[in-house]
Structures are given as C-alpha cells and as structure tokens.
Amino acid sequence: MLVMLAVACFYFWTVRTASARLDLTGQKNDYYNLLVDGFLDGHLYMKADPDPQLLALAPAQRPGNAPFKLDASLYRDRYYLYFGVAPVVLLYVPYALLTGHDLPEAGAAVLFLVAAFVVATAWWWEVRRRFFPSLHGFWFILGVVALGLCTAAPSTLRRPLFYEVAIGAGYAFSMTALWALSRAAWQSGRSRWWWLVLSGVAVGLAIGSRANLGPAGLLVLGLAAVLLARRARAGLRARTFALALLATGAGAGVIGAGLAGYNVARFGRITEFGHTYQIGLVPKQLFRVENFAHNLRLYYLLLPVLNGYFPFFSPGDEGPKPDDYIGREETHGEWPWTLVVGLAVAAAIALGEHRGSAHRRRWAGVIVLPLVLFAVNFVVVALTGVRANRYMLDFHPALVLATLVVLGAALAERRRWTWGVAVGAAVLVPAAALFNVVGSLQVHGFFRSTAPASYATLASLADRIVWPFLWNERAAVGDRQINLRWPAGVNGSWREPLLSAGTMDFTDILWIEYDGPKRARFIFQHGEYGDAQGEWFDYESGKRARVEISGALLLPGVAHPWYGERPPEERLALKRRLRILVDTKPVFSR
C-alpha cells in the first residue's frame, strides 16, 4: 500500500510541476470542458466558434494561415472532438452538474492513470495469491513498482492535456476489462456472468475513450468466452460459450450502441469518430505497413543518448523516417523492459523444461489475455504514421503484466537455476523504473521550463552525486584551444561548424561564416533562438591560426558542481558570456 501511495504521489507531483492547472473551481477553456459546455447547452459540438478566416477557406485548404484549434475536428463550421467521449460522460459532466465548476484536464488525466495503476495492481495481487502464493513479498512489491513506473505513465503525465485524458481513460478501462475477465475465469456460479458484463462495459468504455482499442478489446472478449468454454464440462461447453458471449456482448453492446448513435448524430456515420475532419498535420494514410519496423525500433529497441548532466538521458536518433510519417514528439521507448522480457522468455524456457505441461498450463493460461491485448494494440499503434510516449499506454502495460506473471512463476519455484532470474529481475526492473522516471524529467524539456526551481534543485543534487565518477565528461568541460588552417579558394559566402554541444532539442553550435577569401566571423546558434554574430575579421587563406574559446556552450548549468565554490554572480558571468580569440585578437564577445 505504501508503494502504491508513493507512486500516486509521484504522479501528482509530476502534474504539479508541469504548470498544469489542478484547481477544482472556476471555468476552463480546454477541449473537454468546451465539449461539456456544448453538451449542457444541448448540442454535441464544442462551445467554441471557429475563426471566420478559417471558415472562409475551402476544406482542402484548411488550416492555412488562419487561427485554428489544433487536432479538433471541424465539420459543418463546428468544432467537434474526435478524442473519446467516455471521459466527458463519466467524469466531466457529472462533476460540472454536481459542483457547477469545470474539472481541470490535468486532474482528469492523473485520476485515470492512478485508477489504471490501482486496477493493474489488483490484477497482479490476485494472480500472485491464486497461482504463486509462495512468491516472496519482495517480488510482488517489485511488480507493483513496475506497474507504476515502467508503463510510460510518468512521461505521459509530464504534459497532461486532452490527449493524455483520452489515453489515460482508455488505459484505465482496458485494465478494468482485463481484471473483470480474469475474475470471471476464477469465479464460479452466477457471479462470473456479472464480471463478464462488467468486462464488456469496460471494453466499450475503452473504445469510447480511444477508438483504436476496439480490435484488441473485442478480440479479448471473444477469446475469454472460448477459454471459459474450454474449462466447462464437455456437455456444457457450447452453452457456456454462448452465455459468455451474451454477457460480454450485452455490456459492450450497450456502450457500442451509444457510441454509434453519437457518431451518427455528429457525422452521419457509425464508424466516423471525427478523425477525417481533424485540423492539423496528419499522415495522408494513417496506417502503413512500412511504419511497423520504424515504430518497433522506437518503442522497444532504440537506445537513448547518455550524457553526464541531469537528467542524463535523451531519446536516441530515430534516423530516416518512412514516407508519410509524422513524428515530432519525443519517444523514449521501453528498451530496458525489452531486457526484462528477454529474461522472462529465458525463465519460461527453463520452466518448460523443468515441469510438465499441466504445470505450464496452470500459469501460462493467465498471460494469454494480456499478451493478446498487448500484441493487437501494438500492431495497431505501430502501423500508424505517428509516435509519442503516451501511445505506449495503449499496449505496454499489458506486456508488463504478462512479463510479471512469467517471472513470478519462475521465482516461486526457488530452484537452483532461479537465482539467475532473481538477480536479473532485481537489477533490470529497478533500472527500467529509474529510466522511466528520469525520462519523464527530460521529455521535451518541459520540467526545466515549467518548474525551474524544482528542476535546479534536483539537477544540483543529482549532478553532485554523479559528477565525481564522470572522468571523461570532466575533461570535456572548460576553455578550448583549437588549431586550424584557414581554407583556400573561398568564393562567396558559406558556413562551416566548428563546435557543437547539447542534445537534439537543445543544441548549441559555433559556426565560422566566410565572406570571400579574406574575411570571416563567428556565429553562435542557440537552439531555435536565432544567431549571435561576432565581428568580421581578416584571415589569410591556407595559414594556420589558434582559436581560443571560453564560456557558454563549453560550461554546464550554473548549479553544476563543476563551478566549485564560485559565487552565483561569477557562475552567471562565466556561463552567459561567450568569448573567442583568434591569435590573441578578440573577435567575439557576447
């Protein structure tokens, strides 16, 4: 319970340091609350008037340069929301009716993610109690840590907008469906049918939150009916299968009918959720086979870039993108969990060799539903021409659950060979959790910009711990002397880079710009903030020169322990000044 509370507190702290509004009173103008305002006014579109400049354009020309609401759906001169309506019906509207105030979207996002974490933990607790009662409590707690911190939830909450609300709701309802189906399989008598009804309702609500969760959700419902039928006595299998389908279908059918009516009322088609009318940059073809390998690499195989400065990780270079692929958001991926999965596969092989098929069926049957949930959802997401950290919540938590079951089965054996599994799990699972936490502190630099004081405090503490061990990094910090030879035969104006530092999103570059065969200057480029230009100076083609560079891009942040006991004023003076000498002559001082 304490671990769950700590994870929930970390979720809320992440949201609090994301400059997100968590006040529970007043009116708000985020997308979901605008849709609530529309519902309460008696219509299905958002209570927001499109800009006349936007409406004056033909649909094929929108948005052009006109103001618009990014990723909203513009249909017949009204803004709709293609993000799922389930959060509005279940959370936003009741809150507005009960309190007269608008619910903050950050609050909705964190509530859904906490709920998903709690339900997933309940599933893991039930599996451990029923199948691995001898499993040591330490391993159960380690599983709780994995469910809380290894599911991409921390990175998702670093920017809790309407995107994250819809995905968080889909995650919560998917976990609820999985838990309810498992309870139905473990129960006997009439209670199992109510669990099946609940699972159908949960799948319907997951689709109502994230339409792309439909294929996996419906397949899991059908598969659960098959598994229940196989467990029944020979003469009752057909009857059990039919009743199971009826129960799950009743739950999902009610929600599905509501969604179908909602879509028809808005767009005239049952399957149109509004994506066709989305305003913003989208792929021409959303699903393409060519995207699968690229997204697989980003989500599970691409190693991050390591550096010696807090938060120490940044996403690796994704390389060339497939045609018609739109990927602007950072994706840290879950490559550490790939190692955990490898450990689980090795453990499963060892278990298969150690015990008979009856024993394997005892625990292997538990992972069928989460594995199917993972596989189908991953295929759907991986085929799309977009990517983001938050998309991993559609598929990765189910893989975490399945992996924990296999590791639990191995660790419960307590054989001589399980020590290797124990050591591997004890190292890899905390490493995966640490990577997710650190990744959430780095993603897009949000934390650094939204909570600079908290960021500086954490950075100072972390850097002081790590810095003494980074000998190579320490040698790379400080003034530089570069001996170069000026080029010969320069015609016209051109640039070449001399130094570069930083990460992909925050790169500092020092350029040399030539203006013919005799004149040059240095230009400092800081990310996307433009150029700082030095003075023009004369150079001799083919001659050698000594360039001395100090400050700015060669130094870490002012809270870093590299500065030692220097007072804050001196630290700022060193960091904020870039000085360049060519053969002892000052040519750049900004």
XYZ file of C-alpha atoms in Angstrom:
590
model
C 0.000 0.000 0.000
C 2.848 2.377 0.810
C 4.437 1.705 -2.574
C 1.143 2.407 -4.343
C 0.750 5.622 -2.372
C 4.306 6.675 -3.270
C 3.653 6.048 -6.967
C 0.390 8.016 -6.828
C 2.180 10.890 -5.088
C 4.837 10.862 -7.797
C 2.102 11.055 -10.435
C 0.555 14.087 -8.724
C 3.963 15.712 -8.218
C 4.697 15.258 -11.921
C 1.465 17.025 -12.799
C 2.064 19.779 -10.240
C 5.497 20.539 -11.690
C 4.108 20.595 -15.236
C 2.491 24.032 -14.732
C -0.865 22.295 -15.182
C -3.988 23.694 -13.585
C -5.301 21.498 -10.792
C -7.759 23.973 -9.297
C -11.171 22.389 -8.919
C -13.177 25.584 -9.228
C -13.920 28.093 -11.963
C -14.481 27.860 -15.687
C -11.869 26.444 -18.068
C -11.495 26.526 -21.833
C -9.726 23.262 -22.586
C -11.203 20.997 -25.241
C -13.041 18.614 -22.939
C -14.647 21.384 -20.906
C -15.680 23.171 -24.092
C -17.379 19.942 -25.134
C -19.063 19.737 -21.730
C -20.336 23.295 -22.237
C -21.742 22.194 -25.584
C -23.475 19.179 -24.061
C -25.021 21.289 -21.328
C -26.238 23.739 -23.979
C -27.990 20.879 -25.760
C -25.675 20.142 -28.709
C -22.793 17.771 -29.493
C -20.164 20.256 -30.691
C -17.708 22.247 -28.620
C -18.821 25.621 -27.363
C -16.212 27.445 -29.424
C -16.734 29.482 -32.576
C -14.263 28.795 -35.430
C -12.395 31.823 -36.725
C -14.071 33.397 -39.808
C -10.714 33.292 -41.641
C -10.690 29.526 -41.218
C -14.273 29.101 -42.405
C -13.567 31.222 -45.486
C -11.097 28.610 -46.737
C -12.138 25.540 -48.674
C -11.862 22.310 -46.597
C -8.873 21.138 -48.647
C -7.010 24.394 -47.864
C -7.527 24.387 -44.112
C -5.988 25.392 -41.827
C -3.749 27.591 -43.992
C -2.576 30.608 -42.004
C -5.903 31.050 -40.212
C -6.199 30.567 -36.425
C -7.495 27.104 -35.552
C -7.825 24.601 -32.725
C -5.124 22.026 -33.248
C -6.380 18.439 -33.521
C -10.029 19.369 -33.121
C -12.466 18.205 -35.821
C -14.048 20.937 -37.950
C -17.278 19.738 -39.544
C -20.021 21.951 -40.971
C -18.480 25.023 -39.363
C -18.499 23.498 -35.879
C -15.686 22.164 -33.712
C -16.070 18.567 -32.532
C -13.726 16.326 -30.567
C -12.547 13.069 -32.084
C -10.933 12.167 -28.780
C -13.151 9.770 -26.854
C -16.385 10.953 -25.294
C -16.300 8.452 -22.400
C -14.366 10.787 -20.050
C -16.959 13.507 -20.667
C -19.937 11.298 -19.853
C -18.397 9.539 -16.868
C -16.348 12.295 -15.263
C -16.619 15.797 -16.694
C -20.401 16.189 -16.973
C -21.175 14.680 -13.534
C -18.535 16.931 -11.979
C -19.988 20.012 -13.670
C -23.544 19.113 -12.619
C -22.572 18.390 -9.017
C -20.237 21.345 -8.425
C -21.090 23.926 -11.050
C -17.380 24.104 -11.924
C -15.116 22.701 -14.613
C -12.792 19.793 -13.927
C -9.150 20.512 -14.836
C -7.856 18.282 -17.605
C -4.659 17.599 -15.664
C -6.771 16.345 -12.759
C -8.733 14.044 -15.062
C -5.526 12.683 -16.611
C -3.896 11.868 -13.288
C -7.097 10.332 -11.901
C -7.391 7.962 -14.843
C -3.747 6.939 -14.644
C -3.942 6.338 -10.902
C -7.108 4.284 -11.436
C -5.393 2.217 -14.145
C -2.411 1.614 -11.858
C -4.679 0.501 -8.989
C -6.667 -1.926 -11.178
C -3.498 -3.386 -12.731
C -2.065 -3.868 -9.241
C -5.287 -5.602 -8.139
C -4.900 -7.992 -11.071
C -1.267 -8.694 -10.140
C -2.251 -9.235 -6.487
C -4.963 -11.733 -7.460
C -2.600 -13.634 -9.776
C 0.028 -13.875 -7.096
C -2.497 -15.019 -4.476
C -4.043 -17.697 -6.687
C -1.079 -19.048 -8.606
C 2.123 -18.144 -6.741
C 1.225 -17.978 -3.024
C 4.791 -18.903 -2.088
C 6.222 -15.933 -4.003
C 8.151 -13.686 -1.638
C 6.548 -10.329 -0.890
C 9.612 -8.512 -2.236
C 8.890 -9.731 -5.750
C 5.259 -8.716 -5.503
C 6.321 -5.206 -4.440
C 8.829 -5.074 -7.280
C 5.941 -5.884 -9.614
C 3.929 -3.005 -8.157
C 6.866 -0.689 -8.830
C 6.977 -1.924 -12.426
C 3.237 -1.360 -12.906
C 3.535 2.152 -11.523
C 6.744 3.361 -13.147
C 7.532 1.108 -16.133
C 4.394 1.766 -18.193
C 5.254 5.174 -19.707
C 2.808 6.817 -17.277
C 5.446 9.213 -15.831
C 6.333 10.620 -19.274
C 2.671 10.836 -20.220
C 1.859 12.995 -17.198
C 4.674 15.446 -17.881
C 2.258 17.302 -20.199
C -1.306 16.393 -19.131
C -3.606 17.775 -21.842
C -6.726 16.394 -23.505
C -4.561 13.887 -25.388
C -3.470 12.350 -22.110
C -7.012 12.388 -20.696
C -8.308 10.219 -23.553
C -5.333 7.847 -23.468
C -5.419 7.611 -19.674
C -9.112 6.729 -19.769
C -8.521 4.060 -22.408
C -5.707 2.626 -20.286
C -7.905 2.541 -17.161
C -10.842 0.847 -18.892
C -8.579 -1.671 -20.659
C -7.108 -2.717 -17.312
C -10.610 -2.930 -15.869
C -11.721 -5.193 -18.713
C -8.700 -7.461 -18.209
C -9.275 -7.638 -14.454
C -13.006 -8.371 -14.874
C -12.373 -11.112 -17.435
C -9.815 -12.743 -15.169
C -12.223 -12.562 -12.230
C -14.879 -14.229 -14.377
C -12.475 -17.052 -15.165
C -11.639 -17.504 -11.487
C -15.218 -17.316 -10.190
C -17.961 -19.920 -10.296
C -21.705 -19.590 -10.211
C -23.738 -16.559 -11.155
C -21.128 -14.004 -10.124
C -18.964 -14.838 -13.137
C -21.646 -13.605 -15.526
C -21.730 -10.188 -13.854
C -17.968 -9.999 -14.168
C -18.352 -10.745 -17.884
C -20.932 -7.989 -18.230
C -18.537 -5.594 -16.490
C -15.735 -6.612 -18.846
C -17.952 -5.844 -21.848
C -18.861 -2.450 -20.430
C -15.181 -1.723 -19.778
C -14.218 -2.632 -23.352
C -16.986 -0.379 -24.660
C -15.752 2.494 -22.496
C -12.158 1.868 -23.636
C -13.333 2.215 -27.241
C -15.280 5.300 -26.221
C -12.007 6.748 -24.949
C -9.657 5.502 -27.672
C -11.287 4.065 -30.799
C -8.094 2.227 -31.781
C -8.506 -0.003 -28.697
C -11.542 -1.631 -30.320
C -9.906 -4.546 -32.196
C -7.948 -5.785 -29.182
C -10.834 -5.276 -26.771
C -13.360 -7.172 -28.851
C -10.889 -9.965 -29.606
C -10.103 -10.389 -25.912
C -13.829 -10.669 -25.116
C -14.256 -13.424 -27.684
C -11.109 -15.214 -26.543
C -12.282 -15.105 -22.926
C -15.535 -16.795 -23.967
C -13.520 -19.550 -25.674
C -11.326 -20.076 -22.601
C -14.340 -20.281 -20.324
C -15.996 -22.782 -22.626
C -12.899 -24.990 -22.639
C -12.958 -25.125 -18.850
C -16.589 -26.241 -18.779
C -17.693 -29.869 -18.789
C -17.981 -31.446 -22.234
C -21.759 -31.211 -22.403
C -21.865 -27.576 -21.311
C -19.147 -26.043 -23.476
C -21.402 -24.731 -26.243
C -23.840 -23.340 -23.668
C -21.041 -21.704 -21.650
C -19.578 -20.157 -24.783
C -22.946 -18.734 -25.838
C -23.706 -17.357 -22.375
C -20.249 -15.799 -22.117
C -20.660 -14.087 -25.478
C -24.118 -12.929 -24.461
C -22.850 -11.452 -21.189
C -19.849 -9.659 -22.675
C -21.845 -8.646 -25.734
C -24.589 -7.177 -23.566
C -22.108 -4.959 -21.742
C -20.177 -3.913 -24.833
C -23.328 -3.662 -26.947
C -24.988 -1.046 -24.765
C -21.911 1.186 -24.869
C -21.358 0.452 -28.565
C -24.911 1.428 -29.419
C -24.438 4.699 -27.598
C -21.188 5.412 -29.457
C -22.778 4.519 -32.783
C -25.666 6.893 -32.146
C -23.254 9.604 -31.036
C -21.214 9.297 -34.239
C -24.284 9.243 -36.467
C -25.702 12.309 -34.760
C -22.440 14.187 -35.301
C -21.124 12.983 -38.650
C -23.808 10.756 -40.138
C -21.703 7.551 -39.968
C -21.378 4.925 -37.263
C -17.613 4.489 -37.690
C -16.717 8.179 -38.007
C -15.239 9.447 -34.745
C -14.137 12.730 -36.305
C -10.606 11.895 -37.365
C -11.456 12.574 -41.011
C -12.133 16.212 -40.165
C -9.117 16.741 -37.905
C -7.453 20.150 -38.207
C -3.682 19.869 -38.156
C -0.821 17.919 -39.672
C -1.774 14.257 -40.203
C -0.454 11.483 -42.464
C -2.216 11.096 -45.777
C -2.583 7.391 -44.965
C -2.781 6.731 -41.232
C -1.921 3.002 -41.297
C 1.018 1.763 -43.360
C 2.987 -1.488 -43.129
C 6.209 0.496 -43.628
C 5.682 2.191 -40.248
C 5.769 -1.026 -38.228
C 9.524 -1.670 -38.127
C 10.264 2.011 -37.514
C 7.878 2.216 -34.553
C 9.053 -1.134 -33.176
C 12.571 0.249 -33.089
C 11.495 3.491 -31.424
C 9.338 1.845 -28.784
C 11.488 -1.132 -27.817
C 14.930 -1.249 -29.439
C 16.403 2.271 -29.740
C 18.971 3.075 -27.064
C 18.945 6.583 -25.565
C 21.723 9.133 -25.752
C 23.666 9.277 -22.496
C 25.414 12.359 -21.145
C 26.956 13.488 -17.893
C 24.363 16.085 -16.946
C 20.975 15.770 -15.300
C 18.671 14.172 -16.348
C 21.376 12.092 -18.087
C 19.186 10.580 -20.851
C 17.681 11.898 -24.052
C 15.982 9.981 -26.889
C 18.232 8.395 -29.455
C 18.351 9.476 -33.080
C 15.485 7.762 -34.906
C 17.200 8.007 -38.287
C 15.311 8.240 -41.597
C 11.530 8.153 -41.320
C 9.212 6.161 -43.587
C 7.332 8.081 -46.239
C 4.235 9.886 -44.984
C 5.424 9.523 -41.378
C 4.790 12.418 -38.982
C 6.844 12.183 -35.840
C 7.635 15.315 -33.913
C 7.238 14.267 -30.301
C 9.995 12.591 -28.353
C 9.750 8.862 -27.766
C 11.951 7.470 -25.044
C 10.732 3.932 -25.667
C 10.886 0.997 -23.285
C 14.179 -0.602 -24.256
C 15.020 -1.550 -20.600
C 11.809 -3.568 -20.440
C 12.898 -5.389 -23.581
C 15.714 -6.811 -21.447
C 13.195 -7.833 -18.774
C 11.113 -9.573 -21.447
C 14.231 -11.434 -22.590
C 14.796 -12.567 -19.008
C 11.163 -13.723 -18.801
C 11.477 -15.709 -22.051
C 14.568 -17.461 -20.698
C 12.696 -18.201 -17.466
C 9.717 -19.581 -19.414
C 12.007 -21.946 -21.342
C 13.580 -23.129 -18.091
C 10.147 -23.673 -16.551
C 9.007 -25.664 -19.553
C 11.999 -27.954 -19.285
C 11.673 -28.284 -15.530
C 7.961 -29.073 -15.162
C 5.286 -30.841 -17.177
C 2.611 -29.441 -19.447
C -0.043 -29.451 -16.702
C 2.047 -27.136 -14.588
C 2.733 -24.853 -17.550
C -0.978 -24.559 -18.269
C -1.577 -23.510 -14.695
C 0.248 -20.194 -15.087
C 0.531 -19.888 -18.865
C -3.240 -19.535 -19.190
C -3.064 -16.382 -17.095
C -0.930 -14.490 -19.609
C -2.988 -15.248 -22.712
C -5.363 -12.287 -22.350
C -2.724 -9.625 -21.541
C -0.481 -10.926 -24.321
C -3.295 -10.695 -26.857
C -4.177 -7.233 -25.552
C -0.562 -6.170 -25.991
C 0.018 -7.759 -29.387
C -3.085 -6.440 -31.130
C -2.839 -2.938 -29.685
C 0.852 -2.752 -30.511
C 0.266 -3.761 -34.123
C -2.436 -1.098 -34.475
C -0.265 1.640 -32.949
C 2.925 0.548 -34.738
C 1.231 0.727 -38.132
C 0.335 4.396 -37.661
C 2.490 7.168 -39.072
C 2.806 8.985 -35.736
C 4.525 8.274 -32.444
C 4.604 9.623 -28.872
C 5.430 8.477 -25.363
C 1.760 8.462 -24.387
C 0.832 5.983 -27.135
C 2.717 3.296 -25.217
C -0.082 3.260 -22.638
C -2.248 1.574 -25.265
C -0.126 -1.565 -25.316
C 2.868 -1.609 -22.980
C 1.116 -2.085 -19.576
C -0.349 -5.385 -20.805
C 3.163 -6.579 -21.705
C 4.369 -5.596 -18.231
C 1.600 -7.697 -16.668
C 2.383 -10.748 -18.803
C 6.100 -10.426 -18.055
C 5.474 -10.238 -14.316
C 3.449 -13.457 -14.429
C 6.287 -15.397 -16.085
C 8.874 -14.008 -13.680
C 6.573 -14.772 -10.756
C 6.196 -18.370 -11.914
C 9.967 -18.757 -12.123
C 10.762 -17.066 -8.818
C 8.117 -19.066 -6.976
C 9.985 -22.293 -7.887
C 13.007 -21.407 -5.743
C 15.265 -23.848 -7.581
C 18.998 -23.545 -8.070
C 18.568 -22.020 -11.520
C 16.170 -19.329 -10.294
C 18.950 -17.347 -8.651
C 19.898 -16.041 -12.077
C 16.296 -14.937 -12.696
C 16.194 -13.326 -9.256
C 19.403 -11.360 -9.803
C 18.323 -10.297 -13.270
C 14.894 -9.154 -12.082
C 16.330 -7.358 -9.064
C 18.611 -5.350 -11.372
C 16.597 -4.865 -14.546
C 13.176 -3.935 -13.132
C 14.507 -1.079 -10.922
C 16.683 0.030 -13.841
C 13.614 0.202 -16.083
C 11.731 2.149 -13.411
C 14.632 4.581 -12.987
C 14.840 5.102 -16.744
C 11.135 5.912 -16.931
C 11.362 8.384 -14.064
C 14.433 10.116 -15.479
C 12.919 10.109 -18.949
C 9.841 11.874 -17.584
C 12.106 14.591 -16.189
C 13.734 15.125 -19.589
C 10.905 14.804 -22.116
C 10.870 17.874 -24.360
C 12.486 19.938 -21.588
C 9.028 20.528 -20.099
C 10.152 20.099 -16.484
C 13.043 22.514 -16.874
C 10.793 25.228 -18.294
C 7.657 24.734 -16.177
C 9.289 24.272 -12.756
C 12.777 25.790 -12.965
C 13.315 25.955 -9.192
C 12.420 22.288 -8.641
C 14.448 21.298 -11.689
C 17.517 23.206 -10.452
C 17.280 21.586 -7.018
C 17.075 18.076 -8.423
C 19.760 18.789 -11.020
C 22.172 20.097 -8.404
C 21.646 17.069 -6.153
C 21.886 14.506 -8.973
C 24.915 16.123 -10.602
C 26.777 16.259 -7.292
C 26.251 12.527 -6.849
C 27.220 11.513 -10.380
C 29.861 14.079 -11.356
C 32.824 12.624 -9.372
C 32.557 9.400 -11.405
C 32.484 11.015 -14.860
C 36.159 11.479 -15.661
C 35.676 11.790 -19.424
C 32.954 14.382 -19.035
C 35.035 16.407 -16.603
C 37.844 16.622 -19.130
C 35.438 17.931 -21.771
C 34.312 20.961 -19.741
C 36.096 24.313 -19.828
C 38.012 26.559 -22.212
C 39.180 25.220 -25.548
C 42.114 25.933 -27.834
C 41.745 24.834 -31.456
C 44.494 24.966 -34.065
C 43.046 25.250 -37.554
C 44.083 26.073 -41.095
C 42.030 28.665 -42.957
C 40.586 27.344 -46.222
C 41.931 28.444 -49.572
C 39.942 29.466 -52.607
C 36.762 30.596 -50.826
C 34.312 32.262 -53.188
C 31.101 33.852 -51.949
C 29.580 33.345 -48.503
C 29.285 29.996 -46.707
C 29.367 28.471 -43.221
C 31.040 25.518 -41.563
C 30.512 24.248 -37.990
C 33.386 24.425 -35.542
C 31.844 23.177 -32.256
C 28.539 21.662 -31.214
C 27.177 20.761 -27.782
C 23.889 19.738 -26.220
C 21.107 17.323 -27.142
C 18.956 17.111 -30.257
C 16.344 19.542 -28.952
C 18.787 21.925 -27.255
C 21.826 22.206 -29.486
C 24.421 24.990 -29.347
C 26.551 25.379 -32.475
C 29.519 27.628 -33.126
C 29.851 28.407 -36.847
C 32.524 30.083 -38.921
C 30.992 32.177 -41.697
C 33.206 33.158 -44.629
C 32.589 36.177 -46.795
C 35.015 35.618 -49.617
C 38.702 34.644 -49.482
C 39.800 37.194 -46.834
C 37.021 37.849 -44.314
C 35.244 35.670 -41.706
C 33.283 35.872 -38.473
C 31.978 33.526 -35.751
C 28.258 32.919 -35.248
C 26.776 31.305 -32.164
C 23.448 29.487 -32.649
C 21.469 28.520 -29.531
C 18.741 26.010 -30.442
C 15.935 27.716 -32.320
C 16.568 31.125 -30.757
C 18.484 32.637 -33.648
C 22.099 33.670 -34.181
C 24.505 35.827 -32.212
C 27.083 37.260 -34.620
C 30.652 38.284 -33.919
C 32.804 40.898 -35.610
C 34.190 40.442 -39.101
C 37.954 39.850 -39.126
C 40.568 39.231 -41.780
C 42.169 35.844 -42.296
C 44.905 34.559 -44.576
C 43.937 31.641 -46.850
C 45.909 28.482 -46.121
C 47.522 29.900 -42.969
C 47.280 28.339 -39.511
C 45.582 30.083 -36.607
C 44.953 29.430 -32.906
C 41.363 29.882 -31.792
C 40.648 30.245 -28.033
C 37.022 29.740 -26.887
C 35.671 30.227 -23.368
C 32.286 30.194 -21.645
C 28.693 29.484 -22.757
C 28.357 26.169 -24.596
C 31.544 24.804 -23.028
C 30.139 25.042 -19.480
C 27.330 23.211 -17.663
C 24.377 24.892 -15.941
C 25.183 27.336 -13.173
C 24.043 24.933 -10.412
C 26.519 22.270 -11.521
C 29.296 21.200 -9.099
C 31.935 21.941 -11.761
C 31.895 25.576 -10.605
C 33.041 24.606 -7.141
C 32.718 27.396 -4.583
C 32.347 30.240 -7.071
C 29.605 32.682 -6.058
C 26.388 32.821 -8.140
C 27.400 36.086 -9.825
C 30.637 34.611 -11.125
C 28.868 31.447 -12.299
C 26.384 33.507 -14.301
C 29.152 35.641 -15.748
C 31.043 32.566 -16.935
C 28.018 30.742 -18.323
C 26.356 33.688 -20.068
C 29.459 35.044 -21.797
C 30.997 33.559 -24.929
C 34.439 34.883 -25.781
C 36.557 33.936 -28.822
C 40.122 34.991 -29.630
C 41.949 34.376 -32.916
C 45.716 34.573 -32.438
C 45.052 36.538 -29.197
C 42.798 39.057 -31.007
C 39.203 39.271 -29.643
C 36.692 38.590 -32.440
C 33.589 37.556 -30.465
C 32.425 38.719 -27.034
C 28.703 38.468 -26.364
